[in-house]
PDB file of C-alpha atoms in Angstrom:
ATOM      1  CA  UNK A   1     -84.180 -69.820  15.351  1.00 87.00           C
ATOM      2  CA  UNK A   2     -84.641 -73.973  14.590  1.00 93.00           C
ATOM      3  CA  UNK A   3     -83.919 -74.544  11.431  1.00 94.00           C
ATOM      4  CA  UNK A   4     -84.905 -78.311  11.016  1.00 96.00           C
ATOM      5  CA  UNK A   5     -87.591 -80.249  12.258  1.00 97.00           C
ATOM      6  CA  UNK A   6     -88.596 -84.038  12.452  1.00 98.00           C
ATOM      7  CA  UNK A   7     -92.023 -85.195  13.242  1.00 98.00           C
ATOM      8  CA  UNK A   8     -91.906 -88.605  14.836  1.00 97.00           C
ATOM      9  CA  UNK A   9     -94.318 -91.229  16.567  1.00 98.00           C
ATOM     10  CA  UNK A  10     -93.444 -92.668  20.116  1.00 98.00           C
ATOM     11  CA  UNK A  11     -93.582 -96.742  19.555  1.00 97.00           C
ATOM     12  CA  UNK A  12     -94.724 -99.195  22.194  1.00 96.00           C
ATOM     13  CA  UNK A  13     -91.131-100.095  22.637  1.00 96.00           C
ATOM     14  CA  UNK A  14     -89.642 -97.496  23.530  1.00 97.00           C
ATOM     15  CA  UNK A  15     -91.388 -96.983  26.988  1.00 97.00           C
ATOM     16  CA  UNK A  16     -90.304 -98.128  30.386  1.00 96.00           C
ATOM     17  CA  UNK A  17     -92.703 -99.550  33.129  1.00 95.00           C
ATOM     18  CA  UNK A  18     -93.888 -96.461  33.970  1.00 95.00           C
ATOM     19  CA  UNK A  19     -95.545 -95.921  30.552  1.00 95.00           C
ATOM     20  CA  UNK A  20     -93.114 -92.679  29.597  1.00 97.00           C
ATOM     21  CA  UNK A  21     -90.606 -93.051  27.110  1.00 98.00           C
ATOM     22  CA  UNK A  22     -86.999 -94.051  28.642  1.00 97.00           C
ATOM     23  CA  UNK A  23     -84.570 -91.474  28.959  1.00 95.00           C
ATOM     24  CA  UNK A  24     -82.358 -93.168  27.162  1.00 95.00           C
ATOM     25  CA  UNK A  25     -84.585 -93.319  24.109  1.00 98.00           C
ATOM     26  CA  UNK A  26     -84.465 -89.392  23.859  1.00 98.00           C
ATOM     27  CA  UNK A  27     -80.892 -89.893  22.890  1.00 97.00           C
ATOM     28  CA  UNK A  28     -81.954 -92.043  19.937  1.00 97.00           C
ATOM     29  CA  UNK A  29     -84.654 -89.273  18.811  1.00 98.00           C
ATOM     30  CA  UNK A  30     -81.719 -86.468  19.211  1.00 98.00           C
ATOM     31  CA  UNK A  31     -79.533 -88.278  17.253  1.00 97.00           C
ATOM     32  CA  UNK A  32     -81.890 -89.422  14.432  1.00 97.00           C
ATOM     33  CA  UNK A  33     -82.939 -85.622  13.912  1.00 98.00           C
ATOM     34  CA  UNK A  34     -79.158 -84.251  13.899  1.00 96.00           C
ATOM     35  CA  UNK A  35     -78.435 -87.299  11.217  1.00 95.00           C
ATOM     36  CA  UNK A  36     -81.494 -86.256   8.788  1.00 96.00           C
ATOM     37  CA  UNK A  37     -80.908 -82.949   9.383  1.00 95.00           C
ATOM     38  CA  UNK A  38     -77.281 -84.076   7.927  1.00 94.00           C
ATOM     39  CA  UNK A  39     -78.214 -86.153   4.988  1.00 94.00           C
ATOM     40  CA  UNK A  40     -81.000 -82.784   3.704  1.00 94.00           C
ATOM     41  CA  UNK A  41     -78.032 -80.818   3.573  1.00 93.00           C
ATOM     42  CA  UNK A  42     -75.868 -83.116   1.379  1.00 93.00           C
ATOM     43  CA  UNK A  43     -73.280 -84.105   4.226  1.00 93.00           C
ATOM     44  CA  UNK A  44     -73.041 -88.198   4.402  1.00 90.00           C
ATOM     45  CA  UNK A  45     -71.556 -89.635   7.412  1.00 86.00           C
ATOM     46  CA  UNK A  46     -70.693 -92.748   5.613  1.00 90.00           C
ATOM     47  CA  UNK A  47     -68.946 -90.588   2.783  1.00 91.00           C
ATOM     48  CA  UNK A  48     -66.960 -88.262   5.425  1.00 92.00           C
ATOM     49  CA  UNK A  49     -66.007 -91.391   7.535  1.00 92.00           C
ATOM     50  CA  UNK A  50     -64.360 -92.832   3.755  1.00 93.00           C
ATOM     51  CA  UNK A  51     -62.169 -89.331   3.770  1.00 93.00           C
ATOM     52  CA  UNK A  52     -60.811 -90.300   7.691  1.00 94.00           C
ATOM     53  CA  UNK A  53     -63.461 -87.489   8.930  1.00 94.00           C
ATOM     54  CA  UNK A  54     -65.451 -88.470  12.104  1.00 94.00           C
ATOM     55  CA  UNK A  55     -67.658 -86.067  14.025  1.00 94.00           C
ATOM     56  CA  UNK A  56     -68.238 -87.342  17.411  1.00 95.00           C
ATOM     57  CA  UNK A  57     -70.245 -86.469  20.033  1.00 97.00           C
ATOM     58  CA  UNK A  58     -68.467 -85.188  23.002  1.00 97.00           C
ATOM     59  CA  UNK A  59     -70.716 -84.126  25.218  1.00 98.00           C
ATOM     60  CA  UNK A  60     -74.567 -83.970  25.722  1.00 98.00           C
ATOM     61  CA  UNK A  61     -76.785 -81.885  28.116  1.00 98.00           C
ATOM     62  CA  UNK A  62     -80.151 -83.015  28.753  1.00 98.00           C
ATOM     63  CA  UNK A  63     -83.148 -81.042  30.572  1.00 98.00           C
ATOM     64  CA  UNK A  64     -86.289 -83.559  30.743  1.00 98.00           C
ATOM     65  CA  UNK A  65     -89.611 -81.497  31.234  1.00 98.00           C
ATOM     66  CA  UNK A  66     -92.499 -83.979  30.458  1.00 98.00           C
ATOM     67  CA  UNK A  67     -92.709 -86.996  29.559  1.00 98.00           C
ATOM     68  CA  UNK A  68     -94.094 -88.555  26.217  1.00 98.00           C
ATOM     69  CA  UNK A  69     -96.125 -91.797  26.424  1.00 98.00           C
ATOM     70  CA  UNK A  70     -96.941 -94.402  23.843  1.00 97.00           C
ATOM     71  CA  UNK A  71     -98.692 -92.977  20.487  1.00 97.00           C
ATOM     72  CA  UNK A  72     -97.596 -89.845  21.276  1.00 98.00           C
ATOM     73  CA  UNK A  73     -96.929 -88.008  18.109  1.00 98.00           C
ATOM     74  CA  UNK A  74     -93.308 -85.610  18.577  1.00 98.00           C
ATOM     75  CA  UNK A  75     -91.354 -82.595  16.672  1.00 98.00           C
ATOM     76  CA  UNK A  76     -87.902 -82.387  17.078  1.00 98.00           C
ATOM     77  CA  UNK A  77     -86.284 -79.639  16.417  1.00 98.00           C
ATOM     78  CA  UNK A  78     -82.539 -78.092  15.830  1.00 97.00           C
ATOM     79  CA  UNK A  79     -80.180 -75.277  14.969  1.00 95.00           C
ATOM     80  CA  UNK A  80     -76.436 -74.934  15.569  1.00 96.00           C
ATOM     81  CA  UNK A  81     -73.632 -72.968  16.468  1.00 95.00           C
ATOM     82  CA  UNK A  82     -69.802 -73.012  16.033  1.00 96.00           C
ATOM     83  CA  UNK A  83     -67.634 -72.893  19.413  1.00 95.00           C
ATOM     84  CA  UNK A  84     -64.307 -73.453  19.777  1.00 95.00           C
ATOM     85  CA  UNK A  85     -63.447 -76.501  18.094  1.00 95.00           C
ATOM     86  CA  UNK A  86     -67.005 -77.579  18.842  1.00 96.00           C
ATOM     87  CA  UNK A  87     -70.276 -77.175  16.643  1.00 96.00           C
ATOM     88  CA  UNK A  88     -72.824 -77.822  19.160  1.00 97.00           C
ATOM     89  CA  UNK A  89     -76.542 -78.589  18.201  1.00 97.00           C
ATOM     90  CA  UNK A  90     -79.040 -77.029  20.062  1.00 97.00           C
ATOM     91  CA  UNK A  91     -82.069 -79.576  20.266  1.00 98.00           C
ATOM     92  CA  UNK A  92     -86.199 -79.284  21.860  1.00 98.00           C
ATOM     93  CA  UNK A  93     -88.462 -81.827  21.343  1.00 98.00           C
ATOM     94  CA  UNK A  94     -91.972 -80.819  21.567  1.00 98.00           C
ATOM     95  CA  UNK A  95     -95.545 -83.060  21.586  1.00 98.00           C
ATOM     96  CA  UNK A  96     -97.327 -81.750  18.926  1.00 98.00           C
ATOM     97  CA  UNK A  97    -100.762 -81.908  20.264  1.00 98.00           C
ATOM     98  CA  UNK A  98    -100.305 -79.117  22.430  1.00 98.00           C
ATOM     99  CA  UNK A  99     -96.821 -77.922  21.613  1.00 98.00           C
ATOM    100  CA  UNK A 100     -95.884 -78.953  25.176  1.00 98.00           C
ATOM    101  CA  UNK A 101     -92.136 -78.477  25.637  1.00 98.00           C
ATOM    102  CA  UNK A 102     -90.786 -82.015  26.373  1.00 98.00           C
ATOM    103  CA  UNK A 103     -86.776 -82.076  26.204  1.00 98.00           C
ATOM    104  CA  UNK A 104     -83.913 -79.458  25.995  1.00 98.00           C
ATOM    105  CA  UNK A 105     -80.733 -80.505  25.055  1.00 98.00           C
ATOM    106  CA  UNK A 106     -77.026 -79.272  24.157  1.00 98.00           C
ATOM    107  CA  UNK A 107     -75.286 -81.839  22.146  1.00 98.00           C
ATOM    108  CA  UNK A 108     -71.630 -81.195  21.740  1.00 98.00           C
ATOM    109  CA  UNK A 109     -69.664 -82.468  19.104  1.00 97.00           C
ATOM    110  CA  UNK A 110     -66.285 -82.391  17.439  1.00 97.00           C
ATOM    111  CA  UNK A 111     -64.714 -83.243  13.820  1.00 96.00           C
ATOM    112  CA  UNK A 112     -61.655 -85.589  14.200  1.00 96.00           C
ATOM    113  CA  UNK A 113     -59.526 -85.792  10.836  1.00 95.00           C
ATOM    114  CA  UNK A 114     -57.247 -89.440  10.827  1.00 94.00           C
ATOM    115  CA  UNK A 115     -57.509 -89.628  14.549  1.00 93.00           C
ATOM    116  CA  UNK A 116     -56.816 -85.932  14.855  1.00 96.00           C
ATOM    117  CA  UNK A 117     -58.858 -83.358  16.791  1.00 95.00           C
ATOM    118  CA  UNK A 118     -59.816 -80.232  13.581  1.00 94.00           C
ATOM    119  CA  UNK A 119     -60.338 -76.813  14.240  1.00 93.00           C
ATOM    120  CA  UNK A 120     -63.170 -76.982  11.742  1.00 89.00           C
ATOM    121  CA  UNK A 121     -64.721 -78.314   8.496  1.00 88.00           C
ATOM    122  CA  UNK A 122     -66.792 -76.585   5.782  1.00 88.00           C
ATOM    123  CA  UNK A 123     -69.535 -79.101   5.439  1.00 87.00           C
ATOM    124  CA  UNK A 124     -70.318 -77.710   8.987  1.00 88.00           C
ATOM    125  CA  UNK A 125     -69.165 -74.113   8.928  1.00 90.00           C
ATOM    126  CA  UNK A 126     -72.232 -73.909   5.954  1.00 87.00           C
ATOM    127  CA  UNK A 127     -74.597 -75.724   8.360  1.00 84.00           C
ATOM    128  CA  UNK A 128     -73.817 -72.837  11.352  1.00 86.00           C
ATOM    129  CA  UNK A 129     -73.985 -70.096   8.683  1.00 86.00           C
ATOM    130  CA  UNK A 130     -77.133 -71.545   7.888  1.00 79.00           C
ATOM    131  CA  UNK A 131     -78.425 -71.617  11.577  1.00 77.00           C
ATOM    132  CA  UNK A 132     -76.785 -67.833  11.916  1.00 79.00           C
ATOM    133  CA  UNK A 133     -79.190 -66.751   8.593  1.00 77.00           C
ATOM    134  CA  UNK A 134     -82.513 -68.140  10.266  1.00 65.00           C
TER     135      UNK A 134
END
């Protein structure tokens, strides 16, 4: 069902008084993944925002379930689908010591073309067939 993972390493930094990685932070880790996951299948922000082609997030769901703490070594994962006018990324992001479940999220997003909402665009149709293959 995922078809892209990212191992990453929870930094000092990133954690709040309580010792657990801000909630905010999460959004950073999403984010990162859905980028890389980008960039290994050949499609450049940069290079789409030089053609007037933006995708922008438009709307995130986020289910916390347990909390990583400093050291903490993470996999996030993704696949996505196309709905609407929307490809939305379906995201988890587990601790990989014990494959604890530690985040669900839904991250909507849509492709605006010169300031203009688009039905679509084939760099991302080929990343949904790709999720629909897996």
């Amino acid at each position: 069902m995922y078809i892209y993972k990212l191992e990453f390493k929870v930094r000092d930094y990133e954690c709040d008084l309580q010792g657990i990685v801000n909630n905010s932070v999460y959004q950073n880790y999403l984010e990162h993944t859905r980028h890389e996951f980008l960039l290994e299948n050949n499609v450049s922000f940069d290079q789409l925002h030089q053609q007037g082609i933006d995708a922008v997030v438009a709307r995130i769901e986020m289910s916390f379930k347990y909390s990583l703490k400093s050291g903490d070594v993470f996999v996030s994962k993704l696949y996505v689908k196309k709905e609407g006018v929307k490809y939305v990324f379906y995201q988890v992001i587990h601790r990989k010591a014990d494959d604890k479940l530690c985040i669900k999220a839904k991250v909507d997003t849509v492709v605006v073309i010169n300031g203009k909402l688009a039905a679509s665009l084939p760099e991302f149709d080929e990343l949904v067939e790709k999720s629909n293959k897996e």
